[in-house]
Short mmCIF file of N, CA and C in Angstrom, two decimals:
data_model
loop_
_atom_site.label_atom_id
_atom_site.label_comp_id
_atom_site.label_asym_id
_atom_site.label_seq_id
_atom_site.Cartn_x
_atom_site.Cartn_y
_atom_site.Cartn_z
N MET Z 7 -4.32 -10.20 -10.67
CA MET Z 7 -4.03 -9.88 -12.05
C MET Z 7 -4.74 -10.91 -12.93
N ASN Z 8 -5.44 -10.42 -13.93
CA ASN Z 8 -6.13 -11.36 -14.81
C ASN Z 8 -5.22 -11.79 -15.97
N LYS Z 9 -5.67 -12.78 -16.71
CA LYS Z 9 -4.84 -13.36 -17.78
C LYS Z 9 -4.57 -12.35 -18.90
N LYS Z 10 -5.55 -11.50 -19.19
CA LYS Z 10 -5.38 -10.51 -20.26
C LYS Z 10 -4.29 -9.51 -19.89
N LEU Z 11 -4.28 -9.04 -18.65
CA LEU Z 11 -3.26 -8.10 -18.20
C LEU Z 11 -1.89 -8.78 -18.18
N ALA Z 12 -1.82 -10.00 -17.67
CA ALA Z 12 -0.54 -10.72 -17.62
C ALA Z 12 0.04 -10.90 -19.02
N ALA Z 13 -0.81 -11.23 -19.98
CA ALA Z 13 -0.35 -11.41 -21.36
C ALA Z 13 0.12 -10.08 -21.95
N ALA Z 14 -0.59 -9.00 -21.64
CA ALA Z 14 -0.21 -7.68 -22.16
C ALA Z 14 1.11 -7.22 -21.57
N ILE Z 15 1.33 -7.48 -20.28
CA ILE Z 15 2.60 -7.12 -19.65
C ILE Z 15 3.74 -7.89 -20.30
N LYS Z 16 3.53 -9.18 -20.51
CA LYS Z 16 4.56 -10.01 -21.14
C LYS Z 16 4.86 -9.51 -22.56
N ARG Z 17 3.82 -9.17 -23.30
CA ARG Z 17 3.99 -8.67 -24.67
C ARG Z 17 4.74 -7.33 -24.66
N ASP Z 18 4.36 -6.42 -23.75
CA ASP Z 18 5.06 -5.13 -23.66
C ASP Z 18 6.52 -5.31 -23.27
N ASN Z 19 6.80 -6.24 -22.36
CA ASN Z 19 8.19 -6.51 -21.97
C ASN Z 19 9.00 -6.99 -23.16
N GLN Z 20 8.43 -7.91 -23.95
CA GLN Z 20 9.12 -8.43 -25.12
C GLN Z 20 9.35 -7.34 -26.15
N ARG Z 21 8.35 -6.50 -26.36
CA ARG Z 21 8.48 -5.41 -27.33
C ARG Z 21 9.53 -4.40 -26.88
N GLU Z 22 9.54 -4.12 -25.57
CA GLU Z 22 10.53 -3.17 -25.06
C GLU Z 22 11.94 -3.75 -25.19
N ASP Z 23 12.10 -5.05 -24.92
CA ASP Z 23 13.39 -5.71 -25.10
C ASP Z 23 13.84 -5.66 -26.56
N ALA Z 24 12.87 -5.63 -27.47
CA ALA Z 24 13.17 -5.59 -28.90
C ALA Z 24 13.43 -4.17 -29.41
N GLY Z 25 13.28 -3.17 -28.52
CA GLY Z 25 13.60 -1.81 -28.93
C GLY Z 25 12.47 -0.80 -28.83
N MET Z 26 11.28 -1.24 -28.44
CA MET Z 26 10.18 -0.30 -28.30
C MET Z 26 10.49 0.69 -27.17
N HIS Z 27 10.14 1.94 -27.34
CA HIS Z 27 10.35 2.94 -26.30
C HIS Z 27 9.38 2.66 -25.15
N GLY Z 28 9.85 2.82 -23.92
CA GLY Z 28 9.04 2.54 -22.74
C GLY Z 28 7.77 3.36 -22.66
N ASP Z 29 7.76 4.54 -23.26
CA ASP Z 29 6.57 5.38 -23.25
C ASP Z 29 5.44 4.80 -24.11
N ASP Z 30 5.76 3.83 -24.95
CA ASP Z 30 4.76 3.24 -25.83
C ASP Z 30 4.06 2.02 -25.20
N ARG Z 31 4.39 1.72 -23.95
CA ARG Z 31 3.77 0.59 -23.26
C ARG Z 31 2.28 0.85 -23.01
N THR Z 32 1.48 -0.20 -23.05
CA THR Z 32 0.07 -0.10 -22.65
C THR Z 32 -0.09 -0.57 -21.21
N THR Z 33 0.98 -1.14 -20.66
CA THR Z 33 0.97 -1.62 -19.29
C THR Z 33 2.08 -0.93 -18.50
N CYS Z 34 1.98 -1.01 -17.19
CA CYS Z 34 3.00 -0.42 -16.33
C CYS Z 34 3.81 -1.55 -15.70
N HIS Z 35 5.09 -1.61 -16.03
CA HIS Z 35 5.96 -2.66 -15.50
C HIS Z 35 6.11 -2.52 -13.99
N ALA Z 36 6.23 -1.29 -13.51
CA ALA Z 36 6.46 -1.05 -12.08
C ALA Z 36 5.27 -1.44 -11.23
N HIS Z 37 4.06 -1.13 -11.69
CA HIS Z 37 2.86 -1.38 -10.89
C HIS Z 37 2.11 -2.65 -11.31
N GLN Z 38 2.58 -3.31 -12.36
CA GLN Z 38 1.93 -4.51 -12.88
C GLN Z 38 0.44 -4.25 -13.10
N SER Z 39 0.15 -3.16 -13.80
CA SER Z 39 -1.22 -2.78 -14.07
C SER Z 39 -1.28 -2.13 -15.45
N TRP Z 40 -2.49 -1.75 -15.86
CA TRP Z 40 -2.64 -1.02 -17.11
C TRP Z 40 -2.06 0.37 -16.93
N ALA Z 41 -1.41 0.88 -17.94
CA ALA Z 41 -0.75 2.18 -17.85
C ALA Z 41 -1.72 3.29 -17.47
N ASP Z 42 -2.93 3.24 -18.00
CA ASP Z 42 -3.92 4.27 -17.68
C ASP Z 42 -4.31 4.26 -16.21
N ASP Z 43 -4.23 3.10 -15.56
CA ASP Z 43 -4.63 2.99 -14.15
C ASP Z 43 -3.62 3.61 -13.20
N CYS Z 44 -2.38 3.74 -13.60
CA CYS Z 44 -1.36 4.30 -12.71
C CYS Z 44 -0.79 5.61 -13.24
N GLU Z 45 -1.47 6.19 -14.21
CA GLU Z 45 -1.02 7.46 -14.77
C GLU Z 45 -0.96 8.52 -13.68
N GLY Z 46 0.11 9.24 -13.64
CA GLY Z 46 0.28 10.29 -12.64
C GLY Z 46 0.99 9.81 -11.38
N GLN Z 47 1.18 8.50 -11.22
CA GLN Z 47 1.87 7.98 -10.05
C GLN Z 47 3.38 8.00 -10.23
N HIS Z 48 3.83 8.11 -11.46
CA HIS Z 48 5.26 8.12 -11.73
C HIS Z 48 5.77 9.55 -11.69
N ARG Z 49 6.81 9.74 -10.95
CA ARG Z 49 7.43 11.06 -10.88
C ARG Z 49 8.83 10.95 -11.45
N ALA Z 50 9.23 11.99 -12.14
CA ALA Z 50 10.59 12.02 -12.67
C ALA Z 50 11.57 12.12 -11.50
N PRO Z 51 12.64 11.33 -11.53
CA PRO Z 51 13.59 11.40 -10.42
C PRO Z 51 14.33 12.74 -10.42
N THR Z 52 14.58 13.22 -9.23
CA THR Z 52 15.37 14.45 -9.07
C THR Z 52 16.72 14.06 -8.50
N ALA Z 53 17.68 14.95 -8.64
CA ALA Z 53 19.02 14.68 -8.10
C ALA Z 53 18.94 14.46 -6.59
N GLY Z 54 18.15 15.26 -5.91
CA GLY Z 54 18.02 15.12 -4.46
C GLY Z 54 17.42 13.78 -4.06
N ALA Z 55 16.40 13.33 -4.80
CA ALA Z 55 15.78 12.04 -4.50
C ALA Z 55 16.75 10.89 -4.74
N LEU Z 56 17.51 10.98 -5.83
CA LEU Z 56 18.49 9.91 -6.11
C LEU Z 56 19.59 9.89 -5.07
N LEU Z 57 20.04 11.05 -4.64
CA LEU Z 57 21.06 11.13 -3.61
C LEU Z 57 20.54 10.57 -2.28
N ALA Z 58 19.32 10.92 -1.93
CA ALA Z 58 18.72 10.41 -0.70
C ALA Z 58 18.58 8.89 -0.74
N GLU Z 59 18.19 8.36 -1.88
CA GLU Z 59 18.06 6.91 -2.03
C GLU Z 59 19.43 6.24 -1.91
N ALA Z 60 20.45 6.82 -2.53
CA ALA Z 60 21.80 6.25 -2.45
C ALA Z 60 22.31 6.27 -1.01
N ARG Z 61 22.06 7.36 -0.30
CA ARG Z 61 22.49 7.45 1.10
C ARG Z 61 21.76 6.42 1.96
N GLU Z 62 20.47 6.22 1.69
CA GLU Z 62 19.71 5.24 2.46
C GLU Z 62 20.23 3.82 2.19
N LEU Z 63 20.56 3.53 0.95
CA LEU Z 63 21.13 2.22 0.62
C LEU Z 63 22.48 2.01 1.32
N ASP Z 64 23.31 3.05 1.32
CA ASP Z 64 24.59 2.98 2.02
C ASP Z 64 24.39 2.74 3.51
N ARG Z 65 23.39 3.43 4.08
CA ARG Z 65 23.12 3.28 5.51
C ARG Z 65 22.67 1.85 5.82
N ILE Z 66 21.81 1.30 4.99
CA ILE Z 66 21.32 -0.06 5.22
C ILE Z 66 22.45 -1.07 5.07
N GLN Z 67 23.31 -0.88 4.07
CA GLN Z 67 24.39 -1.82 3.84
C GLN Z 67 25.43 -1.78 4.95
N SER Z 68 25.54 -0.66 5.64
CA SER Z 68 26.55 -0.55 6.70
C SER Z 68 26.08 -1.14 8.02
N LEU Z 69 24.84 -1.53 8.09
CA LEU Z 69 24.31 -2.10 9.36
C LEU Z 69 24.85 -3.47 9.64
#
């Protein structure tokens, strides 16, 4: 990660904490990259995916 990207991520994080909508970010918090570079990688969560994730977490915690 270069200094310009790191500074932009920090700025977007601060703006989002101050009330900016997440869709207005120029960076991607999840991928630590420019938003344009990871466009299309984000999928909207579905009920089935959330349930599967919760079940997997329960399974791991019970080990």
